[in-house]
Short mmCIF file of C-alpha atoms in Angstrom, two decimals:
data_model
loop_
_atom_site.label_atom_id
_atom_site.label_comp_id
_atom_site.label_asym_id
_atom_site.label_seq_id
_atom_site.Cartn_x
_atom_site.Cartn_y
_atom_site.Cartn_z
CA UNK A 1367 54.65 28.40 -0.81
CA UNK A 1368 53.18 25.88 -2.90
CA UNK A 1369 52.07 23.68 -0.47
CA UNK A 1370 50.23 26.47 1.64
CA UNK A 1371 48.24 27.35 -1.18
CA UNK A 1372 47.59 23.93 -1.92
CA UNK A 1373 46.12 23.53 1.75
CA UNK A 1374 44.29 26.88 0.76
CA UNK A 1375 42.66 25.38 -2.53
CA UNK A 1376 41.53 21.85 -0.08
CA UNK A 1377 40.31 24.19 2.71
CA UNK A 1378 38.11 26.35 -0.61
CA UNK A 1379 37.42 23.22 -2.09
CA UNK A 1380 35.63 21.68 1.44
CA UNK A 1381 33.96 25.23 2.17
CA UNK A 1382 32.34 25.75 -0.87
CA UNK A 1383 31.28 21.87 -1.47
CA UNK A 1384 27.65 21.25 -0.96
CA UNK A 1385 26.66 18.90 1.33
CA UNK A 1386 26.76 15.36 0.97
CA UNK A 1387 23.69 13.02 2.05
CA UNK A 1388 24.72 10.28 4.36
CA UNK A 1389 23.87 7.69 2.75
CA UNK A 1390 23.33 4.68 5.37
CA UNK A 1391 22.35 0.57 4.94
CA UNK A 1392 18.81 0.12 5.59
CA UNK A 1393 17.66 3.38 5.94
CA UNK A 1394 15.23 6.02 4.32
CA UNK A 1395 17.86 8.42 2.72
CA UNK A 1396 16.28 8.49 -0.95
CA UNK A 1397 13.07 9.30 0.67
CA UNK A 1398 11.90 13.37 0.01
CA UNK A 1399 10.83 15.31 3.15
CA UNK A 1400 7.38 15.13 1.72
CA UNK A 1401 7.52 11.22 1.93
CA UNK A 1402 9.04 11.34 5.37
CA UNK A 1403 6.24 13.98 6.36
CA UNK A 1404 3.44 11.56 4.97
CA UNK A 1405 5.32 8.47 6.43
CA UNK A 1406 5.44 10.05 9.62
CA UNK A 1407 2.06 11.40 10.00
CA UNK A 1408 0.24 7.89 9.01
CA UNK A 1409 2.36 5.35 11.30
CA UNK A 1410 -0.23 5.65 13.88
CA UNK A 1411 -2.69 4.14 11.43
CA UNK A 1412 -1.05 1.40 9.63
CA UNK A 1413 0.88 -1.31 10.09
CA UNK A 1414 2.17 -0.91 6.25
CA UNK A 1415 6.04 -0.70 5.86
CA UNK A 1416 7.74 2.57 5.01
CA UNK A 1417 8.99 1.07 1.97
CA UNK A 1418 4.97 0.17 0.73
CA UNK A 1419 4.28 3.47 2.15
CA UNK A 1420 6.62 4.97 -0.24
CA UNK A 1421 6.11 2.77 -3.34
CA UNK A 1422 2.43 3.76 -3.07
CA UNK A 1423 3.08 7.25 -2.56
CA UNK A 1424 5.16 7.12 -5.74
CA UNK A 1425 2.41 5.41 -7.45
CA UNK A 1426 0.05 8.24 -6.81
CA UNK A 1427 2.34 10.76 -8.16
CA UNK A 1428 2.88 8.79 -11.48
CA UNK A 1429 -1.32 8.48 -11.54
CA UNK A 1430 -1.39 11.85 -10.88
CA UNK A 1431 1.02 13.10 -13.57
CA UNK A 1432 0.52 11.06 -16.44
CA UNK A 1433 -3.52 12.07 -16.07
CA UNK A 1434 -4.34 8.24 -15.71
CA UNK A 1435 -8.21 7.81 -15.21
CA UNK A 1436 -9.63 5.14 -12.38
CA UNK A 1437 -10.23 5.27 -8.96
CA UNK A 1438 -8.11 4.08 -5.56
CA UNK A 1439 -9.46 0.81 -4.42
CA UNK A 1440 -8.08 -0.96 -1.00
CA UNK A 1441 -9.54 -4.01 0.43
CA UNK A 1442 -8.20 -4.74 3.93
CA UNK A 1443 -7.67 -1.47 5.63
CA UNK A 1444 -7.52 -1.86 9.05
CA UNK A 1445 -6.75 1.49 10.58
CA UNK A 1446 -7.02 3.62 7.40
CA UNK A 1447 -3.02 4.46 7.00
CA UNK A 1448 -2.53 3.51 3.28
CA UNK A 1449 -5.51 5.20 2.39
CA UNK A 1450 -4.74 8.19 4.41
CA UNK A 1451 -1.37 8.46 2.96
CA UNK A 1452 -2.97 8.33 -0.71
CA UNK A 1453 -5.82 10.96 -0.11
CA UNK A 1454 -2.69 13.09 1.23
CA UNK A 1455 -0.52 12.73 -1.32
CA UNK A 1456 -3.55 13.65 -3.85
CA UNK A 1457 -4.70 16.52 -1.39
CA UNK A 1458 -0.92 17.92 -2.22
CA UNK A 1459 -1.02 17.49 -5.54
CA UNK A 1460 -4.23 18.89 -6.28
CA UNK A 1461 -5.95 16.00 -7.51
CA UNK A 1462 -9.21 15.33 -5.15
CA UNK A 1463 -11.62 13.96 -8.24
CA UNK A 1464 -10.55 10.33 -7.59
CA UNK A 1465 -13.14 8.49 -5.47
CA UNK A 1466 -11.59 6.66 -2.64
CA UNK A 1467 -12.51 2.87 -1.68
CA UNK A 1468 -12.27 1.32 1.23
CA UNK A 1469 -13.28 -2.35 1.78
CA UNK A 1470 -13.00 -4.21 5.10
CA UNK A 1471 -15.01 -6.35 7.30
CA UNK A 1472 -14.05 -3.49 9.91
CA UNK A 1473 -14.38 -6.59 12.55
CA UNK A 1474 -11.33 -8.20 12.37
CA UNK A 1475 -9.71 -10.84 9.93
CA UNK A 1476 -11.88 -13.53 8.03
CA UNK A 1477 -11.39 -17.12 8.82
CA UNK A 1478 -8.33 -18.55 6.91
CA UNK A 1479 -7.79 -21.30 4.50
CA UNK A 1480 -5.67 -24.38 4.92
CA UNK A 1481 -3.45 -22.10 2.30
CA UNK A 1482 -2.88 -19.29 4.30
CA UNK A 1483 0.49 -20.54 6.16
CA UNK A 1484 3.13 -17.78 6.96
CA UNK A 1485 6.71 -17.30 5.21
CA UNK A 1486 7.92 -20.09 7.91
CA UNK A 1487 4.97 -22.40 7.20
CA UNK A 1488 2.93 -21.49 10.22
CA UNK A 1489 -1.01 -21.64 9.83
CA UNK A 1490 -2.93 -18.54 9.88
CA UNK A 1491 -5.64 -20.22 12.04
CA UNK A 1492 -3.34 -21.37 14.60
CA UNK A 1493 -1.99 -17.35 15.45
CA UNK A 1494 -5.90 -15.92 15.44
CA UNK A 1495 -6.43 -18.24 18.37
CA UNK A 1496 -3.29 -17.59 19.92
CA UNK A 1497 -4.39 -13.94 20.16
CA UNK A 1498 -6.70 -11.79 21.63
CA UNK A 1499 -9.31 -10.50 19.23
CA UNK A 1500 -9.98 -7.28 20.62
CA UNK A 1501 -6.20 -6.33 21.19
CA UNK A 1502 -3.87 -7.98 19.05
CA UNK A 1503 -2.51 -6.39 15.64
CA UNK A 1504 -2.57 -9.76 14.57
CA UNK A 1505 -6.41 -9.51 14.02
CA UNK A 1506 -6.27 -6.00 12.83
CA UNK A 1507 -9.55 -5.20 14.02
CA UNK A 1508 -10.30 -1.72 13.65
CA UNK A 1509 -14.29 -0.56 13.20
CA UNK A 1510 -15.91 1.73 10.52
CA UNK A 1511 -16.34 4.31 13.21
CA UNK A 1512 -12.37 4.58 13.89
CA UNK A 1513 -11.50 4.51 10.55
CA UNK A 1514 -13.74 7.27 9.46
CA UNK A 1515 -11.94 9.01 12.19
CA UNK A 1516 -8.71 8.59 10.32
CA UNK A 1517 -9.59 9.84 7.06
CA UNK A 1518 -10.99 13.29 8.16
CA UNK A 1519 -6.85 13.89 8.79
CA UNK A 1520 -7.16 13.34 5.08
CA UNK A 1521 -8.33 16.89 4.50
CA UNK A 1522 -9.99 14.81 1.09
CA UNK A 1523 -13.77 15.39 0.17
CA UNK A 1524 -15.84 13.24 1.78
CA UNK A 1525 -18.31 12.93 -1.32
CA UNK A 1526 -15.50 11.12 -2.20
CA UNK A 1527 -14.75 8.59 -0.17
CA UNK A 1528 -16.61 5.35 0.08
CA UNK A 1529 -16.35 2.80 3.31
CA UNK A 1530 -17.63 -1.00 1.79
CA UNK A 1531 -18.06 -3.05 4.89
CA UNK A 1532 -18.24 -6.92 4.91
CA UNK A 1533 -16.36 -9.75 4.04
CA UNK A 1534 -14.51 -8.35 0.97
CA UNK A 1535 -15.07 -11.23 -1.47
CA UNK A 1536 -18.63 -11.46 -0.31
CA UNK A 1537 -19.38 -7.19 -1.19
CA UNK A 1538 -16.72 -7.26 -4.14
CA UNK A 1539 -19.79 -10.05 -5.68
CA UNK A 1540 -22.41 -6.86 -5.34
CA UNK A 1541 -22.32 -3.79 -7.52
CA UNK A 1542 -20.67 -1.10 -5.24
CA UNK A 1543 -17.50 -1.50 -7.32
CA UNK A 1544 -15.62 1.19 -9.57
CA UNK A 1545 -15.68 1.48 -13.30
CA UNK A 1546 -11.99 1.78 -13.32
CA UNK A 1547 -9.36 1.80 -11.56
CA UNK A 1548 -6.08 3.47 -11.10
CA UNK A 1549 -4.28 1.68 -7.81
CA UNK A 1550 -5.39 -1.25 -6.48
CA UNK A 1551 -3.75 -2.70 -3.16
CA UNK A 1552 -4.68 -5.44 -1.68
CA UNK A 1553 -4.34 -6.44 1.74
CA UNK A 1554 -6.26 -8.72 3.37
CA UNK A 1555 -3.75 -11.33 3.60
CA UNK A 1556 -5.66 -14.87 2.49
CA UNK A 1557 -6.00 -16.80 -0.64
CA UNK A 1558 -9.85 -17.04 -0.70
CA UNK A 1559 -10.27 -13.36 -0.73
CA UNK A 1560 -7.33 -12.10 -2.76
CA UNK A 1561 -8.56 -14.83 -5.11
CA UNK A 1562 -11.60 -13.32 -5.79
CA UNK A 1563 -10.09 -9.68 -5.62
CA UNK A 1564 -8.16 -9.98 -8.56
CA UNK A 1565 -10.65 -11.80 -10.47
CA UNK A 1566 -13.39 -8.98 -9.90
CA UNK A 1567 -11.20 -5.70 -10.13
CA UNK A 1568 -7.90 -6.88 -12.15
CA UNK A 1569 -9.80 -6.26 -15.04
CA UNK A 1570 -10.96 -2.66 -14.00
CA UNK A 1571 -7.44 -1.69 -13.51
CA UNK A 1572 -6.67 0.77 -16.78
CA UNK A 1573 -3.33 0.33 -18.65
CA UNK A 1574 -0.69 1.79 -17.41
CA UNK A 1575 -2.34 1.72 -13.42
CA UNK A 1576 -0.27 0.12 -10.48
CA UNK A 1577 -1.36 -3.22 -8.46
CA UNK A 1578 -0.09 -3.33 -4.86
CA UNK A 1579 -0.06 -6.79 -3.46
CA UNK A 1580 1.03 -6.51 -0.02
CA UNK A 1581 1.47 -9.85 1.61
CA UNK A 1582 2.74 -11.41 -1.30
CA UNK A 1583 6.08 -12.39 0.03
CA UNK A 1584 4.99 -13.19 3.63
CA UNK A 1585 1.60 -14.93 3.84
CA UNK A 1586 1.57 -18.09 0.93
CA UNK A 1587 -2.09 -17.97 0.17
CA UNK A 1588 -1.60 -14.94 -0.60
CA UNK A 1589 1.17 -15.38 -2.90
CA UNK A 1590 -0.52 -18.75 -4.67
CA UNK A 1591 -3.79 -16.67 -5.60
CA UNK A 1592 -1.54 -14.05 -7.13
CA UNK A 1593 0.56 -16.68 -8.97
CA UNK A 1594 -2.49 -18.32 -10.03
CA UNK A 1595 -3.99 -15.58 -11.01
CA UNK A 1596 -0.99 -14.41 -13.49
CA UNK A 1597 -0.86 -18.38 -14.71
CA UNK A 1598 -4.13 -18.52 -15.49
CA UNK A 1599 -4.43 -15.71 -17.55
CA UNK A 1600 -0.87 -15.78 -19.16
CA UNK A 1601 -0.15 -11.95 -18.06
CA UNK A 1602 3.46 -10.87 -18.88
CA UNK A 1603 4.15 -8.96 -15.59
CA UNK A 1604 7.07 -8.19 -14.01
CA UNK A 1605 6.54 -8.64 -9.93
CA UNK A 1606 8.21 -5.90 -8.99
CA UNK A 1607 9.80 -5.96 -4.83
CA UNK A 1608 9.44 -3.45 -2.36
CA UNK A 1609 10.18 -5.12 0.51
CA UNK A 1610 10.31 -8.73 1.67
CA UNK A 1611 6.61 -8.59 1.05
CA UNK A 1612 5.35 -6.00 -1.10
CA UNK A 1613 4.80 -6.59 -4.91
CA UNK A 1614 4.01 -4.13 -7.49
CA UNK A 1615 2.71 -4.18 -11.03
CA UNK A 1616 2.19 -1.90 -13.33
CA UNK A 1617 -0.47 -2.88 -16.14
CA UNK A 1618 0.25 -3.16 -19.64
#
């Protein structure tokens, strides 16, 4: 008798349970449905990881909730993705007074330095003329037009949202820059221009915002303007990783 109602109590015990998430190497478990929905509903338009995708989704929410001032900024946008997934997430929280910009040269990747080798050492300028400028991701040519496309999915004001087009450290010298800003993520993958990037909006970054760096772990120039950037002006950060390429800070 004891061991059928020991059987009973298991059988109880396995009924009334709640369900357990699977919990799987290398996938998206700890992401919410409202991540996956975002994720999801950008891939068309980026080329960004779902890991960045998430770690700037979470950065909008922490913006959002601790009421901290400043604007988005992205330079290197290609499709519009990131930015779309942003003016989403601030769509569903409520939160449309943050002007959105958006700088690219909307014709394809500037030329490269001698600095900008990949993670295996290969030279930037040696894949651009492997490829096809008009067709190859590798370029990431998208125009204004296209991109303007993209972020009426955004359902975000477009009083707010601000395309910059050019090379980025070229308009970044000019005065159609924020006062402050909340996020910054940069992505346009060489040394020159994330160089001059963090020189010129670093500093507009408030305390407590978040700096996305996305190529830091995959293109070197990249990576050395960011490390240069941090030695030069002895900033205690902690490079936080996404992914194998994505970096985040959050300023102190």
């Amino acid at each position: 008798m004891k061991h059928v109602i020991k059987k009973l109590n298991i059988l109880v015990d396995k009924i009334t349970a709640s369900p357990k998430k699977k919990v799987v190497s290398n996938n998206y478990s700890d992401f919410s449905d409202e991540d996956n929905e975002i994720v999801s509903f950008v891939k068309p338009y980026t080329m960004t990881s779902p890991e960045r995708i998430k770690a700037l989704l979470d950065a909008v929410r922490y913006v959002a909730n601790n009421n901290i001032e400043g604007d988005y900024v992205e330079c290197g946008v290609w499709k519009g993705g990131s930015t779309l997934a942003v003016a989403k997430m601030f769509s569903k929280l409520n939160k449309k007074e943050k002007t959105l910009w958006l700088y690219d040269t909307f014709e394809g990747m500037s030329e490269p330095t001698k600095f900008d080798l990949d993670i295996n050492g290969k030279k930037a300028s040696d894949r651009l003329k492997k490829e096809d400028k008009k067709t190859s991701w590798v370029w990431a040519l998208s125009e204004l037009e296209e991109v303007k496309k993209t972020m009426k999915l955004a359902n975000y004001p477009k009083s707010k949202i601000k395309f910059i087009k050019g090379k980025v450290e070229d308009t970044l010298l000019e005065a159609n820059k924020p006062n402050q800003i909340s996020i910054l993520r940069l992505d346009t993958d060489w040394y020159e221009s994330t160089k001059i990037e963090l020189e010129l909006l670093y500093p507009k970054v408030v305390k407590g915002g978040i700096i996305i760096i996305d190529d830091y772990g995959h293109w070197k120039g990249s990576k050395k303007a960011v490390d240069e950037y941090i030695d030069k002006n002895n900033l205690n950060v902690f490079l936080n990783r996404i992914d194998y390429t994505g970096r985040l800070i959050v300023k102190q």
